XYZ file of C-alpha atoms in Angstrom:
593
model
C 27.581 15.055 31.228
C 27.086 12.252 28.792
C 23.781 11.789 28.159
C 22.356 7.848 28.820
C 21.563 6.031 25.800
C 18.529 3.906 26.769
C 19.674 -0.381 24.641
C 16.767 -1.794 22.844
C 16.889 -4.976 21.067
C 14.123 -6.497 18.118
C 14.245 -9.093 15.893
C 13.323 -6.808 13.054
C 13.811 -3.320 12.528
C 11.844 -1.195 9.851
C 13.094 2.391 9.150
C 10.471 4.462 7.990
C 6.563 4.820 8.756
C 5.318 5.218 5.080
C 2.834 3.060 3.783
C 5.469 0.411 3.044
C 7.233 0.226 6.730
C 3.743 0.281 8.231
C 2.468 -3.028 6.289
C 5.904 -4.539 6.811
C 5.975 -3.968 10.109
C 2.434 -5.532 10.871
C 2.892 -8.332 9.066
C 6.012 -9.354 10.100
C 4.388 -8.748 13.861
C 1.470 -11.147 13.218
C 3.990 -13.756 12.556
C 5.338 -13.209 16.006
C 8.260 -11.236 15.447
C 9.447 -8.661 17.745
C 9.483 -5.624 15.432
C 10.483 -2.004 15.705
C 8.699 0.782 13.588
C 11.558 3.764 13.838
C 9.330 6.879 12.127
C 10.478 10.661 12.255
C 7.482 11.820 11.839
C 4.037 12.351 14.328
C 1.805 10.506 12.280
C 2.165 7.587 10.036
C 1.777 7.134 6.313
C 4.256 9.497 4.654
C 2.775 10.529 1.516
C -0.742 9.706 2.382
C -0.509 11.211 5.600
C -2.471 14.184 7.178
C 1.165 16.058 6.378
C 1.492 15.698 2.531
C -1.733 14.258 1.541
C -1.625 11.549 -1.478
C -3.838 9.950 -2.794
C -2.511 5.768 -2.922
C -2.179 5.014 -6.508
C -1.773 1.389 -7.841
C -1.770 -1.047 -10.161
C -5.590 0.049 -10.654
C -4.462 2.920 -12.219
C -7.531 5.039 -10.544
C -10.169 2.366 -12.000
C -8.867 2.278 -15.533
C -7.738 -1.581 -15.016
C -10.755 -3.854 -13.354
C -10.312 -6.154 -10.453
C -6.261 -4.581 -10.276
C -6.463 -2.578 -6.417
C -3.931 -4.270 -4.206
C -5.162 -6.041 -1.092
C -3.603 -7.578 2.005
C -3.043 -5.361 4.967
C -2.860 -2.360 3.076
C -7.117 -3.535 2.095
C -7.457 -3.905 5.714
C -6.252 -0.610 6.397
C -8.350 1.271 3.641
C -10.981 -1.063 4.476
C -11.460 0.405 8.569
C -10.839 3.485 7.016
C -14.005 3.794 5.127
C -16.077 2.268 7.684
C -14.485 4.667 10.210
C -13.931 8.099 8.513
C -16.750 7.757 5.605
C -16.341 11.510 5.045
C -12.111 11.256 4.089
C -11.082 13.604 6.870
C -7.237 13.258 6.665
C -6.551 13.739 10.654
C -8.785 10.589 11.285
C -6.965 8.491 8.430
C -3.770 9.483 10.600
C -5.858 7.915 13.529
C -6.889 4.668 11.829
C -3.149 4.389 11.018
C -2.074 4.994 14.038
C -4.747 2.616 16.231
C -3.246 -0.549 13.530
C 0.440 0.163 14.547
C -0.109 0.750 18.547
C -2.694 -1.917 19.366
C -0.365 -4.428 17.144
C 1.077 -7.280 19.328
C 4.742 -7.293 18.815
C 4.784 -3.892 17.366
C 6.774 -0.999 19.118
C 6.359 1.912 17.626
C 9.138 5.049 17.870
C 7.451 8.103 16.419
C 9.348 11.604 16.199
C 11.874 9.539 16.165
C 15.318 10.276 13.771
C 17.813 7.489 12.808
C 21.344 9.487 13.468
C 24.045 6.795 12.534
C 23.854 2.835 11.590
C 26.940 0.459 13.041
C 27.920 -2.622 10.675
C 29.907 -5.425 10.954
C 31.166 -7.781 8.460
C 28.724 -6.498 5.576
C 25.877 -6.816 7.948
C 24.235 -4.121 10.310
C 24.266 -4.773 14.057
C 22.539 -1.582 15.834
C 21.210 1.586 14.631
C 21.112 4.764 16.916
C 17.959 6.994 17.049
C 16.663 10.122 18.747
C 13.246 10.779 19.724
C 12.427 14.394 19.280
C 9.818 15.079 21.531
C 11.075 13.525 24.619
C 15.115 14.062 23.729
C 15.573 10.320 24.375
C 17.906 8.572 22.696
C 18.487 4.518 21.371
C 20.445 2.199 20.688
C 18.124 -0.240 19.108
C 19.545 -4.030 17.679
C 18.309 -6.324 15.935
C 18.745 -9.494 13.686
C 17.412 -7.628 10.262
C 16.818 -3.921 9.351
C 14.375 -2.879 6.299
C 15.163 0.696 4.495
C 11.767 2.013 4.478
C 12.785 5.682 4.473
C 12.281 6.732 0.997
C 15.597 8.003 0.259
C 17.275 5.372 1.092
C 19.188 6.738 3.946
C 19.672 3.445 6.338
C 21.176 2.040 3.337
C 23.248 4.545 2.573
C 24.565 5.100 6.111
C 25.573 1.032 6.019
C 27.312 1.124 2.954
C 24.592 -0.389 1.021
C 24.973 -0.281 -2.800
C 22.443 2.497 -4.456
C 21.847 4.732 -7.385
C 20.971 8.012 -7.921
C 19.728 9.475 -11.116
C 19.007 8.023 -14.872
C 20.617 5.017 -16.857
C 21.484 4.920 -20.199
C 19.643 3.323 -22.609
C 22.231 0.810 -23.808
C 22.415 -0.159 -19.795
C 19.204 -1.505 -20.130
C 18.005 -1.767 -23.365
C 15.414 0.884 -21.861
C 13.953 2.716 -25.082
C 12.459 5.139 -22.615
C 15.944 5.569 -20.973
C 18.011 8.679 -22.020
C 21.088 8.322 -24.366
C 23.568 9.123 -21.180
C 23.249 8.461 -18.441
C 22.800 11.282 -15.441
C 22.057 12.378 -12.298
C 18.454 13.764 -12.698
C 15.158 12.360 -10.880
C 11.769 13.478 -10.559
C 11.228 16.167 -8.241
C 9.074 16.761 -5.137
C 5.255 18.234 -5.143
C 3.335 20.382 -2.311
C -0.367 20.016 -2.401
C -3.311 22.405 -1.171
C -6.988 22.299 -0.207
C -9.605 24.731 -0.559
C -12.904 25.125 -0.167
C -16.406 26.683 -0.837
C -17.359 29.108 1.842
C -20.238 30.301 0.026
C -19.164 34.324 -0.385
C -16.811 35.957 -2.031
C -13.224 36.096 -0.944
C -10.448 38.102 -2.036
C -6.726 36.539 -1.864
C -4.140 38.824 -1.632
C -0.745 37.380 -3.302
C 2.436 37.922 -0.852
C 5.514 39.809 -2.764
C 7.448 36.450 -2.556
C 4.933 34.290 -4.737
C 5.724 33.388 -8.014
C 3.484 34.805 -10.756
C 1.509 33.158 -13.194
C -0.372 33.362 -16.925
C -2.306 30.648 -18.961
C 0.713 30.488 -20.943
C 2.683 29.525 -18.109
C 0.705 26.645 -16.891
C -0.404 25.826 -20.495
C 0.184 21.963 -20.219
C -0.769 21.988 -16.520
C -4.598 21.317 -15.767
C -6.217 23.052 -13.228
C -9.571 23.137 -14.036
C -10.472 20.940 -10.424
C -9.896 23.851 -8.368
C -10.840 22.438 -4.624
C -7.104 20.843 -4.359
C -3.870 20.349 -6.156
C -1.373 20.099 -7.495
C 0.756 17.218 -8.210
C 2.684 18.967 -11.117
C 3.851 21.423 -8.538
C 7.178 20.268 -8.235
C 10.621 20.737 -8.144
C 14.088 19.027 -7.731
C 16.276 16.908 -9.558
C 18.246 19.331 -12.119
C 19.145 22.187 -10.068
C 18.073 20.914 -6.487
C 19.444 17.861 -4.782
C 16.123 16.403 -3.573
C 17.809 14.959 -0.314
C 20.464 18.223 0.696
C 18.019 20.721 -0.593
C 14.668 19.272 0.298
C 14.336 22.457 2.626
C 15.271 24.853 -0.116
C 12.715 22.627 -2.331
C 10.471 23.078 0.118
C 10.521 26.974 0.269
C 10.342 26.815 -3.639
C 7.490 24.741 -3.984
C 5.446 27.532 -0.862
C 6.462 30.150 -3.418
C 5.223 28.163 -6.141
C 1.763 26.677 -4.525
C 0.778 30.381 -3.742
C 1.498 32.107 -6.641
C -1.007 28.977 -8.415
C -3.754 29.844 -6.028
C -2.819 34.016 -6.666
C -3.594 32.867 -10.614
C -6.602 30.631 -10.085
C -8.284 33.617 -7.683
C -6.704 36.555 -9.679
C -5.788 35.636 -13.086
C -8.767 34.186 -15.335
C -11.994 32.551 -15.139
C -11.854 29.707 -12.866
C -14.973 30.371 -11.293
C -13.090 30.675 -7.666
C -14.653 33.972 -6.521
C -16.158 31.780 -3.276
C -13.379 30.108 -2.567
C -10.259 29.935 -0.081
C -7.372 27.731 0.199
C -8.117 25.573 3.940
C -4.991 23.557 3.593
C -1.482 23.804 2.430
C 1.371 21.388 2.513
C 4.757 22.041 4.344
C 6.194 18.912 3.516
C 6.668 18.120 0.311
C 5.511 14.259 -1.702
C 9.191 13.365 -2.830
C 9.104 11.129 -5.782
C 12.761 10.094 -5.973
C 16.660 9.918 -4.512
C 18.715 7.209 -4.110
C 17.254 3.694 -5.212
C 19.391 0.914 -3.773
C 20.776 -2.603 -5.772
C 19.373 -5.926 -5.030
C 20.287 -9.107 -6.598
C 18.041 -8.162 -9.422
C 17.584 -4.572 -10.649
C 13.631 -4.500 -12.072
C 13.721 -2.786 -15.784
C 11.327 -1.775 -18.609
C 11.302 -4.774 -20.186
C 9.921 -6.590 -17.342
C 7.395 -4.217 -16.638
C 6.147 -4.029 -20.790
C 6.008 -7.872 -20.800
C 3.829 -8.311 -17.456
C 6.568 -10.490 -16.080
C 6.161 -13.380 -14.094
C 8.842 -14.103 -11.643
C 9.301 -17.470 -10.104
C 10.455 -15.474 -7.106
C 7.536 -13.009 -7.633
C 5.963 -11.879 -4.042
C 4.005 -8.338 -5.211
C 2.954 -6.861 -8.422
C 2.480 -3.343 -10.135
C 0.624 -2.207 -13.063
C 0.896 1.677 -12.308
C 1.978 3.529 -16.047
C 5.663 4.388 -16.292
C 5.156 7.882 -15.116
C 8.269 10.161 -15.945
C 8.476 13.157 -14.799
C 10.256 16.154 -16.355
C 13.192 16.788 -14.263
C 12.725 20.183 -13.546
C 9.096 20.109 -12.757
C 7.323 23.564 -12.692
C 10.181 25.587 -13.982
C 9.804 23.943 -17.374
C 6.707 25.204 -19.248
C 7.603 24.321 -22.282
C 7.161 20.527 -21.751
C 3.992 18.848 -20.517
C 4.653 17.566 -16.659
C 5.401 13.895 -17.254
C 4.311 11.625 -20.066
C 2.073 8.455 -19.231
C 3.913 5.320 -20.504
C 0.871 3.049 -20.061
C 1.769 -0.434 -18.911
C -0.593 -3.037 -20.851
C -0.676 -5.478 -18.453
C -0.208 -5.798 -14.450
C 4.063 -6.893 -13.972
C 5.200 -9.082 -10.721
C 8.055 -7.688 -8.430
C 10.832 -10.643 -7.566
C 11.615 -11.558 -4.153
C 15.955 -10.655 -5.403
C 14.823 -6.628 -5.848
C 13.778 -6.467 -1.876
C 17.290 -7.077 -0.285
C 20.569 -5.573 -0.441
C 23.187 -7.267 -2.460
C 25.699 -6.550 -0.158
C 24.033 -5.869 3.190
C 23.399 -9.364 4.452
C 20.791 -8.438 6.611
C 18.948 -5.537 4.733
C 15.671 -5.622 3.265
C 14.714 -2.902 0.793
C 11.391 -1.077 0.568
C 9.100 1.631 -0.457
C 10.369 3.653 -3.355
C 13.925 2.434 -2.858
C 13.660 -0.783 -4.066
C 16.380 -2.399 -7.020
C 15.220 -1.012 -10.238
C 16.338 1.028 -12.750
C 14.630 5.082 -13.455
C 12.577 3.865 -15.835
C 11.038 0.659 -14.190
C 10.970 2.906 -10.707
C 8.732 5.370 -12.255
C 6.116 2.711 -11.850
C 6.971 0.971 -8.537
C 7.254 4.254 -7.028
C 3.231 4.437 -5.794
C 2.361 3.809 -2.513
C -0.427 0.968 -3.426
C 2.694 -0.682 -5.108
C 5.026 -0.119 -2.118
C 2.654 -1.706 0.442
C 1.760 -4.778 -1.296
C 5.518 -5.181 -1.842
C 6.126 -4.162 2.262
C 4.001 -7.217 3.273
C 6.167 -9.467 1.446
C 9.145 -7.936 3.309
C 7.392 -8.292 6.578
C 6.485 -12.495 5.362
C 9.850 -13.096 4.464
C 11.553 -10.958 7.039
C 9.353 -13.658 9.945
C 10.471 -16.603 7.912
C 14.421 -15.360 8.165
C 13.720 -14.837 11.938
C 12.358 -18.097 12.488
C 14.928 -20.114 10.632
C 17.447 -17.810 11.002
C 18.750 -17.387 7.650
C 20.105 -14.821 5.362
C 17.704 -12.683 3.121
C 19.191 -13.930 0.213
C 19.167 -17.737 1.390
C 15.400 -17.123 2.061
C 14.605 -17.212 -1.493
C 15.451 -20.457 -1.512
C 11.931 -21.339 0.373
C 9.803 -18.731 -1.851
C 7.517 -21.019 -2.504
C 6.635 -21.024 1.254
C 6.916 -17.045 1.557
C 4.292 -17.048 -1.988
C 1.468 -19.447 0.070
C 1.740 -17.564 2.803
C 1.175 -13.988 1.315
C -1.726 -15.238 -0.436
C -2.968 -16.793 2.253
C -3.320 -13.490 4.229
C -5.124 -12.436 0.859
C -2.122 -10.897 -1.166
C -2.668 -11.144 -4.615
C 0.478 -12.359 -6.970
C -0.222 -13.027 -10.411
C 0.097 -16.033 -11.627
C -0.264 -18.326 -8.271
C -2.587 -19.825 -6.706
C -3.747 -21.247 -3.456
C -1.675 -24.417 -2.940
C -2.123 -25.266 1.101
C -2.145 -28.753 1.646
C -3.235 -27.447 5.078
C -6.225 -26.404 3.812
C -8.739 -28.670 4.074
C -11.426 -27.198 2.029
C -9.848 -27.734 -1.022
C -10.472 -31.445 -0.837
C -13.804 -30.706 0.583
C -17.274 -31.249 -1.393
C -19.156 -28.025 -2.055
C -22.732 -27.325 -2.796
C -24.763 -24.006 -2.160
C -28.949 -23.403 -2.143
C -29.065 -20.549 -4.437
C -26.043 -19.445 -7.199
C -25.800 -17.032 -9.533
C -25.174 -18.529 -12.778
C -21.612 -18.212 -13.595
C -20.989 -18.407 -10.181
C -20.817 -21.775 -9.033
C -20.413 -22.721 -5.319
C -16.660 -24.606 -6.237
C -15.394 -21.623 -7.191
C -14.465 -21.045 -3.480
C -11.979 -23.840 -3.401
C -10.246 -23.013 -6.672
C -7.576 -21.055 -5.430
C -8.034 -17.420 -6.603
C -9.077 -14.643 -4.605
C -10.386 -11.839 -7.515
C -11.878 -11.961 -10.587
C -9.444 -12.525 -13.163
C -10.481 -11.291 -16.950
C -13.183 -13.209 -17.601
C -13.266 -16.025 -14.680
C -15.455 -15.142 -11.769
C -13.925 -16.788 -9.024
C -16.411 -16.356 -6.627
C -19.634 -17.541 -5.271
C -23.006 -15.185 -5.420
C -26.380 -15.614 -4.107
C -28.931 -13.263 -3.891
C -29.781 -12.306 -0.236
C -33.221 -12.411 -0.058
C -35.285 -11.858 3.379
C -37.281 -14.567 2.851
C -33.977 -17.154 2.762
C -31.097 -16.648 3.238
C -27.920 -18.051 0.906
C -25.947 -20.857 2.390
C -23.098 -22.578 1.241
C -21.520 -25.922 2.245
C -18.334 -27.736 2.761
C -18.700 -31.488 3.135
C -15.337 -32.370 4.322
C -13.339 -36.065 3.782
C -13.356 -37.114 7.609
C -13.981 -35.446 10.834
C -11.742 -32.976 12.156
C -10.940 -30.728 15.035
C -11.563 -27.016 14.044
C -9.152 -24.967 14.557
C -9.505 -21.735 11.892
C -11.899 -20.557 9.098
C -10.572 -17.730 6.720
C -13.369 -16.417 4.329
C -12.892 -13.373 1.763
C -16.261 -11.523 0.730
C -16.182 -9.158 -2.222
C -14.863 -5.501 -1.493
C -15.083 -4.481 -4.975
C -11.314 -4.275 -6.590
C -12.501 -2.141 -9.116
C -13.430 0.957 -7.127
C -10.967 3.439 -5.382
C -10.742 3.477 -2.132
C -8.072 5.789 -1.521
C -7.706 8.853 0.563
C -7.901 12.311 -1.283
C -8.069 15.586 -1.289
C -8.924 15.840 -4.801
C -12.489 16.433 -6.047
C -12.779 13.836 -8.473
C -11.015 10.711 -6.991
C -13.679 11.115 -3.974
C -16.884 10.960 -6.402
C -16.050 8.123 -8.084
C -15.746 6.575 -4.038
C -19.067 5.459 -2.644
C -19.004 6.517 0.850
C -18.101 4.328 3.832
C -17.772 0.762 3.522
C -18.536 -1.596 -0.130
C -22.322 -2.145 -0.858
C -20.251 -5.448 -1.995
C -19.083 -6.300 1.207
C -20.451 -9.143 3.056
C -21.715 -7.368 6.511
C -23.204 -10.211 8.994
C -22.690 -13.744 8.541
C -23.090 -17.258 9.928
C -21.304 -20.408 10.715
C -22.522 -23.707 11.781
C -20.664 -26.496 12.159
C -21.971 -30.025 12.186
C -20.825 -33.439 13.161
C -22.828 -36.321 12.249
C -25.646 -33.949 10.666
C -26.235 -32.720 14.455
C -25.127 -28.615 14.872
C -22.019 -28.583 17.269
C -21.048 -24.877 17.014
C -23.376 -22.054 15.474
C -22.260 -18.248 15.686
C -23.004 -15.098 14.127
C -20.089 -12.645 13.156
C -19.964 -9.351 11.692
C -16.962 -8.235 9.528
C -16.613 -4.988 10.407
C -16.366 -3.526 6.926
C -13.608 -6.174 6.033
C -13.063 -8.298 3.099
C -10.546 -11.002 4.664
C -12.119 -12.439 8.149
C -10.824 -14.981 10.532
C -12.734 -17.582 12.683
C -10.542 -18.889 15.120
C -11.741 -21.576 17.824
C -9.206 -21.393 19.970
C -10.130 -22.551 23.198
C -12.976 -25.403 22.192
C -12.446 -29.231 21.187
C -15.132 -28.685 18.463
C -14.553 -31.949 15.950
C -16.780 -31.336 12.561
C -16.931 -32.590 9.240
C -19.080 -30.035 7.637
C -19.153 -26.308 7.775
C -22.395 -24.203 6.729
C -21.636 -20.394 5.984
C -24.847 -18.442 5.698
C -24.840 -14.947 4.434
C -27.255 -12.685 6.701
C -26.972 -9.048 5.155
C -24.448 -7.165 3.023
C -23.428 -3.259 3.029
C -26.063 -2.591 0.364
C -26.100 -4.941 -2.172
C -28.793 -7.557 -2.849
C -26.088 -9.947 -4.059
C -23.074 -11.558 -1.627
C -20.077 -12.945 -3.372
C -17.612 -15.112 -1.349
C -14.346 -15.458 -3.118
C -12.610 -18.300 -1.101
C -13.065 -20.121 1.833
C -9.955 -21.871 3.937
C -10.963 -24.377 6.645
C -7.870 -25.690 8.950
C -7.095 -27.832 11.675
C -6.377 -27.276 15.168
């Protein structure tokens, strides 16, 4: 008997639970889309999950570039999760993930769930057809736009979208860090470990089927941090495919990861007598497959120059990582070489959609670029930022009901509306003529100097080289810093955005490794604003006055909703901080009801 195949219709339907399809998803949700989050997977996060266990790189490039980590929803998420897990246990980072997707209006979630086949019509996909895993349901789930947030590509594939697989030539390009020929390599796939102190000596005894190891071997592999590791553990892309033989990549990598461990406890001096591994991977980090084609494939040059797009809607600044093809099995060559990019590079709006899909957005590692400019887009901090401007457009497109490609005709619309929802792009600004406190007078009690009160209506959201951008106050018990918006006329209140300082110049990342957790300060920013005030006044006289806390988050929200509050200036005093003696505000947004 046929089994029934339970219809589900969306507006928008991502493909993959990664750190891309999860800030897609949300913010295409906020906008009051009816969105679908198909994941195959139990928890959420793909690399950074509790299953693989990545740390979320960026244009930061783990602190070496100031004022560079990536904010938005993929902040937010960080953000809760050092308030929440202050001790970076990986299950409860799968929680935190989790609690944003589920308690999202709009937002369905499908977990365990597998994409089987994709149905098309007329260059444009129409349904997609899923199985859940744990419950042996099955769907049929429509919608008016898909996003390929599944790594390899595969919804894309399945629809006929155009993709690549492998390197370009250099003459393709004019890629100087491209090979000669062309080919069919990629980086490979990684399996990471854990271990920990237990205070006594242990003994590890190596299984027959782990590889073996000497100092020669691993010679231009560090593994001096011995508590985790490794991301040079990896395989695929000359003699595995790293989509048809991700299980036997898989088994290679176990064999691999073990025999590591056998030569850290058995084969030197690394100082390991006390400890035991407490973690291993069984599903690999996989770096790269296909990569599908946009209306714009993203190069070298673009990324060397620090391009700035007119259609620009996320950024990068991560190094041009390459990898050696053939990962661990090559000891003769050190495990990728660090192309460092100079200065932070914007992603186009054309490199998130399919060029001949109609209704396809692209995302997570699969976006259009070439090898060489992908070996820098690739991170997850990079991914996210460039997710939320999938999720912006893809609410726009629902709205309006236009093509992907016919939506870059309003980008100017999609740009003001990721910043507004504090997503940095380089190079723009805050340009609301909503927002009323941009015409509005400012003055403060107490400033920093440097850090004038009318730096909260200049548009920017960060520091930016040598421009502050922010207010700062000392918070003193005695009195407490206050800062004013005289506005032209009277108004009805209807929203107040503020964005405090979280400190874009410290990791915030998950980890397992040693060293990216010290340089963390644990739970939330001493930076962060923690309690403040607003008071709005009409006439001089106080109409509204409410404390708020922010939870441990950088953007916050005031809305007043459900009162006929009419003010024409708005007081925002800072009451106490996470630990610093200074409060910055980088931008306040007043609007009306």
């Amino acid at each position: 008997m046929e089994k029934n195949i339970i219809n589900k219709s969306f507006d928008f339907v991502v493909v993959g639970g990664g750190m891309s399809g999860v800030c897609a998803a949300i913010a295409a949700a906020r906008k009051g889309v009816r969105t679908a989050l198909i994941h195959d997977r139990p928890v959420l996060g793909g690399n950074a999950s509790s299953e693989i266990r990545m740390h979320i790189c960026g244009a930061d490039n783990h602190m070496e570039r100031e004022d560079a980590r990536e904010t938005g929803i993929l902040e937010e998420i960080l953000l809760e999760n050092k308030r929440r897990n202050p001790n970076m246990v990986y299950p409860i980072f799968d929680m935190v993930m989790w609690e944003k997707v589920n308690f999202q209006e709009n937002l369905t979630a499908f977990l365990n769930c597998h994409m089987l086949d994709v149905y098309c019509k007329e260059n444009k996909i129409t349904s997609i057809k899923a199985v859940q895993m744990t419950t042996e349901k099955e769907f049929l789930i429509e919608a008016e736009i898909f996003m390929d947030a599944t790594g390899d590509g595969t919804l894309g594939a399945k629809a006929g979208a155009d993709f690549v697989i492998g390197r370009e030539a250099e003459r393709e390009y004019g890629e100087t860090l491209a090979p000669a020929e062309g080919d069919t390599k990629v980086m490979g796939s990684s399996l990471m470990f854990s271990a920990r102190d237990i205070g006594r000596e242990v003994l590890f005894h190596r299984p027959e089927w782990a590889q073996r190891y000497t100092e020669e071997d691993l010679k231009y592999r560090d593994h001096e941090e011995i508590s985790s590791g490794y991301w040079w553990n990896e395989l695929g892309g000359v003699e595995f495919d790293t989509i048809s033989d991700a299980e036997l990549i898989k088994d290679e990598l176990l064999k691999s990861l073990v025999g590591i461990w056998d030569h850290i406890k058995n084969g030197g001096t690394h100082n390991a007598e006390c400890m035991e591994l407490d973690w291993m991977g069984f599903l690999p980090a996989k770096r790269e497959s296909r990569r599908l084609i946009g209306d714009y494939m993203l190069c070298q040059k673009d990324i060397e120059e620090g391009r700035i797009f007119s259609d620009a809607v996320a950024y990068g600044g991560w190094s041009m990582d390459l990898h050696t093809s053939d990962g661990i099995r090559n000891s003769e060559e050190v495990p990728t070489v660090w192309n460092k990019v100079e200065n932070i590079y914007t992603i186009p709006y054309r490199s998130l959609y399919s060029r001949n899909i109609n209704n396809l957005f692209l995302g997570g590692r699969a976006i259009s670029c070439t090898h060489v400019a992908f070996s820098s887009t690739r991170v997850m901090g990079t991914c996210a930022v460039a997710g939320q401007a999938i999720g912006t457009a893809a609410a726009y497109a629902v709205k309006y009901h236009l093509p992907l490609r016919e939506v870059g005709e309003s980008i100017h619309v999609i740009q003001q509306q990721l910043i507004k929802d504090d997503c940095y792009i380089p190079g723009f600004v805050n340009e609301d003529s909503e927002d009323l406190a941009k015409r509005a007078t400012v003055f403060a009690n107490s400033s920093e100097e440097k850090y004038i009160p009318e730096n909260i209506i200049n548009g920017y959201t960060r520091k930016i080289g040598e421009e502050k951008n922010c207010w700062r106050a000392k918070v003193c018990r005695e009195e407490k810093p206050i800062i004013t918006l005289k506005l032209e006329e009277k108004v009805n209140i209807g929203e107040i955005r503020l964005i405090f300082d979280s400190n874009l110049s410290r990791e915030i990342t998950p980890s397992i490794n040693t060293k990216v957790l010290e340089r963390q300060v644990v739970g939330a920013p001493p930076e962060l604003v923690k309690e403040f005030e607003i008071t709005l006044f009409s006439d001089n006289e106080v109409c509204d006055r409410t404390k708020y806390s922010t939870k441990g988050q950088r953007l916050n929200i005031v809305k007043y909703d459900n009162e006929n509050i009419y003010a024409d200036s708005v007081a925002i005093k800072i009451i106490d901080t996470f630990g610093s003696e200074y409060a910055n505000v980088f931008e306040v947004r007043i609007y009306n009801k």
